[in-house]
Coordinates of N, CA, C and O in Angstrom, one line a residue:
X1 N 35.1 -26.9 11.7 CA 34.9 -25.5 11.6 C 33.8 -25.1 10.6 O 33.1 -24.1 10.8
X2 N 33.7 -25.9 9.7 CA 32.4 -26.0 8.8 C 31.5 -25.5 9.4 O 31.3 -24.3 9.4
X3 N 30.9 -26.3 10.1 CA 29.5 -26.2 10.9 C 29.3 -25.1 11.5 O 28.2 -24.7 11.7
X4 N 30.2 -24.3 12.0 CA 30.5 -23.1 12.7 C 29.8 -21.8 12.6 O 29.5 -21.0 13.4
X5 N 29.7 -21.8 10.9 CA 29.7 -20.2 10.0 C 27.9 -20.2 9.5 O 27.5 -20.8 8.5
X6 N 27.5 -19.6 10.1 CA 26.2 -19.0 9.2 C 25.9 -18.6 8.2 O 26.2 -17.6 7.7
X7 N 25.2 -19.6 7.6 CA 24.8 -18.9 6.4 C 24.2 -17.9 6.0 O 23.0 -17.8 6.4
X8 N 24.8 -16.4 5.0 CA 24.2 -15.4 4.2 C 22.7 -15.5 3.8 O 22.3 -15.9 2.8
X9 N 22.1 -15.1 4.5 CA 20.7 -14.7 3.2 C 20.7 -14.2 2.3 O 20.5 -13.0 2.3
X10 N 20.8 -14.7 1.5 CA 20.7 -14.2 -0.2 C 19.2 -13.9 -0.2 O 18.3 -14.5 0.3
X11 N 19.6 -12.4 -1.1 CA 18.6 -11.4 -1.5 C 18.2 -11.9 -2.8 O 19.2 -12.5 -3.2
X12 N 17.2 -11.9 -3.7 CA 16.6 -12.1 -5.3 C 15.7 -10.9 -5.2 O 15.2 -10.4 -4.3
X13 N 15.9 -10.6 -7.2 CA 14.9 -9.7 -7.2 C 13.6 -9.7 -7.4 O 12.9 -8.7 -7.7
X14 N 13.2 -11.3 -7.1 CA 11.6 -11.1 -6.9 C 11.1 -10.4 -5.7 O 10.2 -9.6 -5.6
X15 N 12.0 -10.9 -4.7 CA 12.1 -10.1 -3.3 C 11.6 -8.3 -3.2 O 10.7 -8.0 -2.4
X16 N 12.2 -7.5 -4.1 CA 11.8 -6.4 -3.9 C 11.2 -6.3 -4.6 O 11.1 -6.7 -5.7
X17 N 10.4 -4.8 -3.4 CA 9.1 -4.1 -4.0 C 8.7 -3.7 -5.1 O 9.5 -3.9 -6.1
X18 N 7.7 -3.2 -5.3 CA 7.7 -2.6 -6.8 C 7.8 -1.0 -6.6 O 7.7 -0.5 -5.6
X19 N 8.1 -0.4 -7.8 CA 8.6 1.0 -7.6 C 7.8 2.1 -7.3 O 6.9 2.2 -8.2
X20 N 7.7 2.7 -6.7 CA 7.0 4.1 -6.3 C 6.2 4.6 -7.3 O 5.0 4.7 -7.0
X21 N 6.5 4.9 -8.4 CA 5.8 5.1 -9.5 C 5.2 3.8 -9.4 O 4.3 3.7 -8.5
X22 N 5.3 2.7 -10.2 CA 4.7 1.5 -10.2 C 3.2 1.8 -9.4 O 2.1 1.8 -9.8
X23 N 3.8 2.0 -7.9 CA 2.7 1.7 -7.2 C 1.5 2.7 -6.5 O 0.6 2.3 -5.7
X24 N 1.7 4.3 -6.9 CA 1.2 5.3 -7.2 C 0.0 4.8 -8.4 O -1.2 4.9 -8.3
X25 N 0.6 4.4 -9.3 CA 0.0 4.3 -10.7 C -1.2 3.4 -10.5 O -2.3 3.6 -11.0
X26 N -0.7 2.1 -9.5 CA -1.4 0.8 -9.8 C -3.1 2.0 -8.5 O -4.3 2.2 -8.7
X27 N -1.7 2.3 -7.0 CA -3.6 2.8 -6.6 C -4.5 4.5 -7.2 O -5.3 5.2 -6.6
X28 N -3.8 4.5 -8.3 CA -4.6 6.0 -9.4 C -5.4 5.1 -9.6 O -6.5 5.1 -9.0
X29 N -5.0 4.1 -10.6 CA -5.9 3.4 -11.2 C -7.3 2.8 -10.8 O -8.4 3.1 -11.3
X30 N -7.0 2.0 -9.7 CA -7.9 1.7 -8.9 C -9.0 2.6 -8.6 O -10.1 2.5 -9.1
X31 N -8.6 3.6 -7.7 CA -9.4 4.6 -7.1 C -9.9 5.5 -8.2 O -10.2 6.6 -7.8
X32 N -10.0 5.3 -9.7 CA -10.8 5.9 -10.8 C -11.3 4.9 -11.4 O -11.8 5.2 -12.5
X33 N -11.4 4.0 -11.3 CA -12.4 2.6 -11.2 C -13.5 2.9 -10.3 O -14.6 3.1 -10.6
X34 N -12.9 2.9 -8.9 CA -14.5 3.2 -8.0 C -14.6 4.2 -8.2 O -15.7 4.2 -8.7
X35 N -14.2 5.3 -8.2 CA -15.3 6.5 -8.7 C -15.8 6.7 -9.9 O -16.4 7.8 -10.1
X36 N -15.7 5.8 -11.1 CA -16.1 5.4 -11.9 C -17.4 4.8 -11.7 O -18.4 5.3 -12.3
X37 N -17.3 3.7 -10.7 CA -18.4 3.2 -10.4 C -19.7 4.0 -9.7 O -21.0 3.9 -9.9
X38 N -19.0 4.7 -9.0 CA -19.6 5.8 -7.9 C -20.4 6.9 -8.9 O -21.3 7.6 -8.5
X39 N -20.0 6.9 -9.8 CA -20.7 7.7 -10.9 C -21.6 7.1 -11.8 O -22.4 7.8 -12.4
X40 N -21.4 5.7 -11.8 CA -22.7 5.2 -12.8 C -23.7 5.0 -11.8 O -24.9 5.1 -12.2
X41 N -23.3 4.7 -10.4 CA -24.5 4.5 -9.1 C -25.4 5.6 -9.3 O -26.6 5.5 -9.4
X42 N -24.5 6.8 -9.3 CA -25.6 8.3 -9.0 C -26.4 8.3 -10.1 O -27.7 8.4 -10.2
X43 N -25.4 8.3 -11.2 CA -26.8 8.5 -12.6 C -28.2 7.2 -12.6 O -29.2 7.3 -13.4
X44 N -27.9 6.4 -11.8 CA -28.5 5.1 -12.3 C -29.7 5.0 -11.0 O -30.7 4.2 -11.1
X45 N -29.4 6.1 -9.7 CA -29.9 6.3 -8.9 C -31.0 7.6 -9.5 O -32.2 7.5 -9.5
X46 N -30.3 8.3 -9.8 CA -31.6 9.0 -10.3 C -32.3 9.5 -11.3 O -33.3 10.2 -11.5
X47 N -31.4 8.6 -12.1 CA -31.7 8.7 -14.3 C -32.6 7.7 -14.3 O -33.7 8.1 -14.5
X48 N -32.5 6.4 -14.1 CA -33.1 4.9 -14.2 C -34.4 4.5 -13.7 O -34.3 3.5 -13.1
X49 N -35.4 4.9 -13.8 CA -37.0 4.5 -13.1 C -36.5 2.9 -12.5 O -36.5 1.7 -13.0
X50 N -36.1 3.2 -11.7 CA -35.8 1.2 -10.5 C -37.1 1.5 -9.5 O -38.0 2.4 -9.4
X51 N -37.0 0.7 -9.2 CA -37.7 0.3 -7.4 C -37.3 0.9 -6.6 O -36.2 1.5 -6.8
X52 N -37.8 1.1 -5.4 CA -36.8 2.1 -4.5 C -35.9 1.2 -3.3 O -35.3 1.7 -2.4
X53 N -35.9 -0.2 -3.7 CA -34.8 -0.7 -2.6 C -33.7 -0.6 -4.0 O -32.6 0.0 -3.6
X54 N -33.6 -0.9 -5.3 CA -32.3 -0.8 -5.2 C -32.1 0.8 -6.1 O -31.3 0.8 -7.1
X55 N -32.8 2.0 -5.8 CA -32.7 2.9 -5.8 C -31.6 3.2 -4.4 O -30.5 3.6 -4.5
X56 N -32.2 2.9 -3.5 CA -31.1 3.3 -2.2 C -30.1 2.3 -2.2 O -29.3 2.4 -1.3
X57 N -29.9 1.3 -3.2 CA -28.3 0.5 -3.2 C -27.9 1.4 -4.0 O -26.7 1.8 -3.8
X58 N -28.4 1.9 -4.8 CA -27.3 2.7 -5.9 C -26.7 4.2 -5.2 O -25.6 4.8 -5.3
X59 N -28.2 4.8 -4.3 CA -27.5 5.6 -3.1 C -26.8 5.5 -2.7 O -25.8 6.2 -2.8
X60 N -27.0 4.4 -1.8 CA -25.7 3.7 -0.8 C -24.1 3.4 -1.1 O -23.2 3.5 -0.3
X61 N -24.1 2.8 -2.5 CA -22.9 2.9 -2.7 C -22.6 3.8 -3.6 O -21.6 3.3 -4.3
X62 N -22.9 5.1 -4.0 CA -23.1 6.1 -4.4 C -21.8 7.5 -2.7 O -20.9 8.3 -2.8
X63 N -22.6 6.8 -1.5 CA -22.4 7.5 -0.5 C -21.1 6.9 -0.1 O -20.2 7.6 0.5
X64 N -20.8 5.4 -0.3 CA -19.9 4.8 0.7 C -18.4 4.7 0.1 O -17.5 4.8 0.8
X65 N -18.2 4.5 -1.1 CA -17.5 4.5 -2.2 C -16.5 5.3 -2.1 O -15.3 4.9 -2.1
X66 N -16.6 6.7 -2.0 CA -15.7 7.3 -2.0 C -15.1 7.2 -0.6 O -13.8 7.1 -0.7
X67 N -15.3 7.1 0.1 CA -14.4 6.3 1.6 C -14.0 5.3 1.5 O -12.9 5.1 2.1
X68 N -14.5 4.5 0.9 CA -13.5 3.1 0.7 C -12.8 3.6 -0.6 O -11.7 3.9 -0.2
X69 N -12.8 3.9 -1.7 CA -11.5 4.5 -3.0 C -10.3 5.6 -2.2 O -9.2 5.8 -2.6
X70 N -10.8 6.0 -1.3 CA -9.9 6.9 -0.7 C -9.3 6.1 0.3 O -8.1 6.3 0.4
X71 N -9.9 5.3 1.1 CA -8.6 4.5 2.1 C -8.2 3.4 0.8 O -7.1 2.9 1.2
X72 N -8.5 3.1 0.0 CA -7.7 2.5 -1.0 C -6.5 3.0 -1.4 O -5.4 2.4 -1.4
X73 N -6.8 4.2 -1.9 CA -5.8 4.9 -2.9 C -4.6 5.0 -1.6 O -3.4 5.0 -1.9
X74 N -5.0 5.2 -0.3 CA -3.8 5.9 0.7 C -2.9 4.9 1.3 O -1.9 5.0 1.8
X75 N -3.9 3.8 0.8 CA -2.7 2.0 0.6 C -1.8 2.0 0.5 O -1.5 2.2 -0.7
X76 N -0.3 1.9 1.4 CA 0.8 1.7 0.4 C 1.0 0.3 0.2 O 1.2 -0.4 1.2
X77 N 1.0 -0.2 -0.7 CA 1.8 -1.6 -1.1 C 1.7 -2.7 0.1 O 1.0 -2.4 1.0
X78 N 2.4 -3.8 0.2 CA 2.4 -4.5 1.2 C 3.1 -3.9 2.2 O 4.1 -3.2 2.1
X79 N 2.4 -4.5 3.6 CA 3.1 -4.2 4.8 C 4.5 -4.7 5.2 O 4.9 -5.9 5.3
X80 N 5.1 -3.9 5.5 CA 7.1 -4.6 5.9 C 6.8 -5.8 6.4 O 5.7 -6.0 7.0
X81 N 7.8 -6.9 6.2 CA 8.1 -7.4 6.9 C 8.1 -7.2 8.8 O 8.7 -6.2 9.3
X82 N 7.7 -7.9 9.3 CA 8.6 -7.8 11.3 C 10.3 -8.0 10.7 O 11.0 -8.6 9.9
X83 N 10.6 -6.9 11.8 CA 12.4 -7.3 11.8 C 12.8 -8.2 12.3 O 12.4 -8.5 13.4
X84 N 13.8 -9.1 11.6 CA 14.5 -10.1 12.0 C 15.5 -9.8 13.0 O 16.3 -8.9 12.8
X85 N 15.8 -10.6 14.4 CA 16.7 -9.9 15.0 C 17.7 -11.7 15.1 O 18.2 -12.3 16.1
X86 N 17.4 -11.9 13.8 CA 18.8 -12.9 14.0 C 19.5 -12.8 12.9 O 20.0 -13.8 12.4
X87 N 19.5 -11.4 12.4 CA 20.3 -10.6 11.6 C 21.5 -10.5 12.0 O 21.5 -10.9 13.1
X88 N 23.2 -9.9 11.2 CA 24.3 -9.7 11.9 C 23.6 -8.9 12.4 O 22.4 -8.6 12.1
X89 N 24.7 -8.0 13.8 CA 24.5 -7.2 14.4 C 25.6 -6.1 13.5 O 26.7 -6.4 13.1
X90 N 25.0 -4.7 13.3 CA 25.6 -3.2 12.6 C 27.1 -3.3 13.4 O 27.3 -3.6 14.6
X91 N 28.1 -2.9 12.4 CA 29.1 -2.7 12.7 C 29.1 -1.2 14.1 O 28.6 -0.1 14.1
X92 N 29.7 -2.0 15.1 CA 29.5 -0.4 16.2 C 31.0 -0.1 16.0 O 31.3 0.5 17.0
X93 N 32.0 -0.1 15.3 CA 32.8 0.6 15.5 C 32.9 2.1 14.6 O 33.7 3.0 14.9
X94 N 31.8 2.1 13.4 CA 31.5 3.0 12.5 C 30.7 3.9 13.5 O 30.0 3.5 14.4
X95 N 30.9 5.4 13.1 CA 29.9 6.3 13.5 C 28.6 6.3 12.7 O 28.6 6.1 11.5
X96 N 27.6 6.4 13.3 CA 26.8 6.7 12.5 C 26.4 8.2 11.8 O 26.5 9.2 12.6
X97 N 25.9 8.4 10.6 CA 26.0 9.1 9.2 C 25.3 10.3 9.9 O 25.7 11.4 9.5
X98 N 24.0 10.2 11.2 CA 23.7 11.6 11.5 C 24.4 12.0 12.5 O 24.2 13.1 13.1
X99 N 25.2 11.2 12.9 CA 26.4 11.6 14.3 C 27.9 12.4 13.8 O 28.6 13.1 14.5
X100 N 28.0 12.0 12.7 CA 29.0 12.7 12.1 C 29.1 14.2 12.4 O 28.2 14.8 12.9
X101 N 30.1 14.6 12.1 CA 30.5 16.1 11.9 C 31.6 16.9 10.8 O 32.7 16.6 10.3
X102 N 31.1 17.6 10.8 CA 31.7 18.4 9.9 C 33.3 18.7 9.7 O 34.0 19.4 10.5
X103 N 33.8 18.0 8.7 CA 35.4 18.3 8.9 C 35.3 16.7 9.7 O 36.5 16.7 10.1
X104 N 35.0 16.2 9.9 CA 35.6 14.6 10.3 C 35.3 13.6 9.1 O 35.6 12.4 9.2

């Protein structure tokens, strides 16, 4: 009967995410890094006597920067897992919590 029984997946907490705060914070940070950057481009684009090819790199990523800091910052964290479906199967003899009613 040994052989019979499936083994538990045990959960660890390296496993889970990091915290909402945590990970707000980590992409603030970031995305004031590139526009950090995006601001020494502009000054450097038109404070700096350069050449004019990397006059228009300092434009260029002056222009593109904040589109890439902004699909950065709207990052969340790593993507889910795919669902496992050789998971138990949910107890069906429980109602479920938005099926419920009032007074039951």
């Amino acid at each position: 009967m040994k052989g019979l029984r499936k083994k538990q997946a045990v959960h660890q907490v390296t496993d889970a995410k990091p915290s909402l705060t945590a990970d707000i914070r980590k992409r603030e940070v970031a995305y004031l890094i590139k526009m950090g950057i995006r601001t020494i481009c502009l000054i450097l684009a038109v404070v700096v006597p350069v050449p004019w090819p990397y006059r228009l790199l300092f434009i260029a990523a002056a222009v593109f920067l904040p589109y890439i800091a902004v699909i950065g910052a709207n990052e969340r964290g790593e993507p889910a897992p795919p669902p496992d479906f050789q998971s138990p199967e949910a107890n069906q003899t429980e109602i479920p919590l938005h099926r419920r009613e009032i007074g039951s």
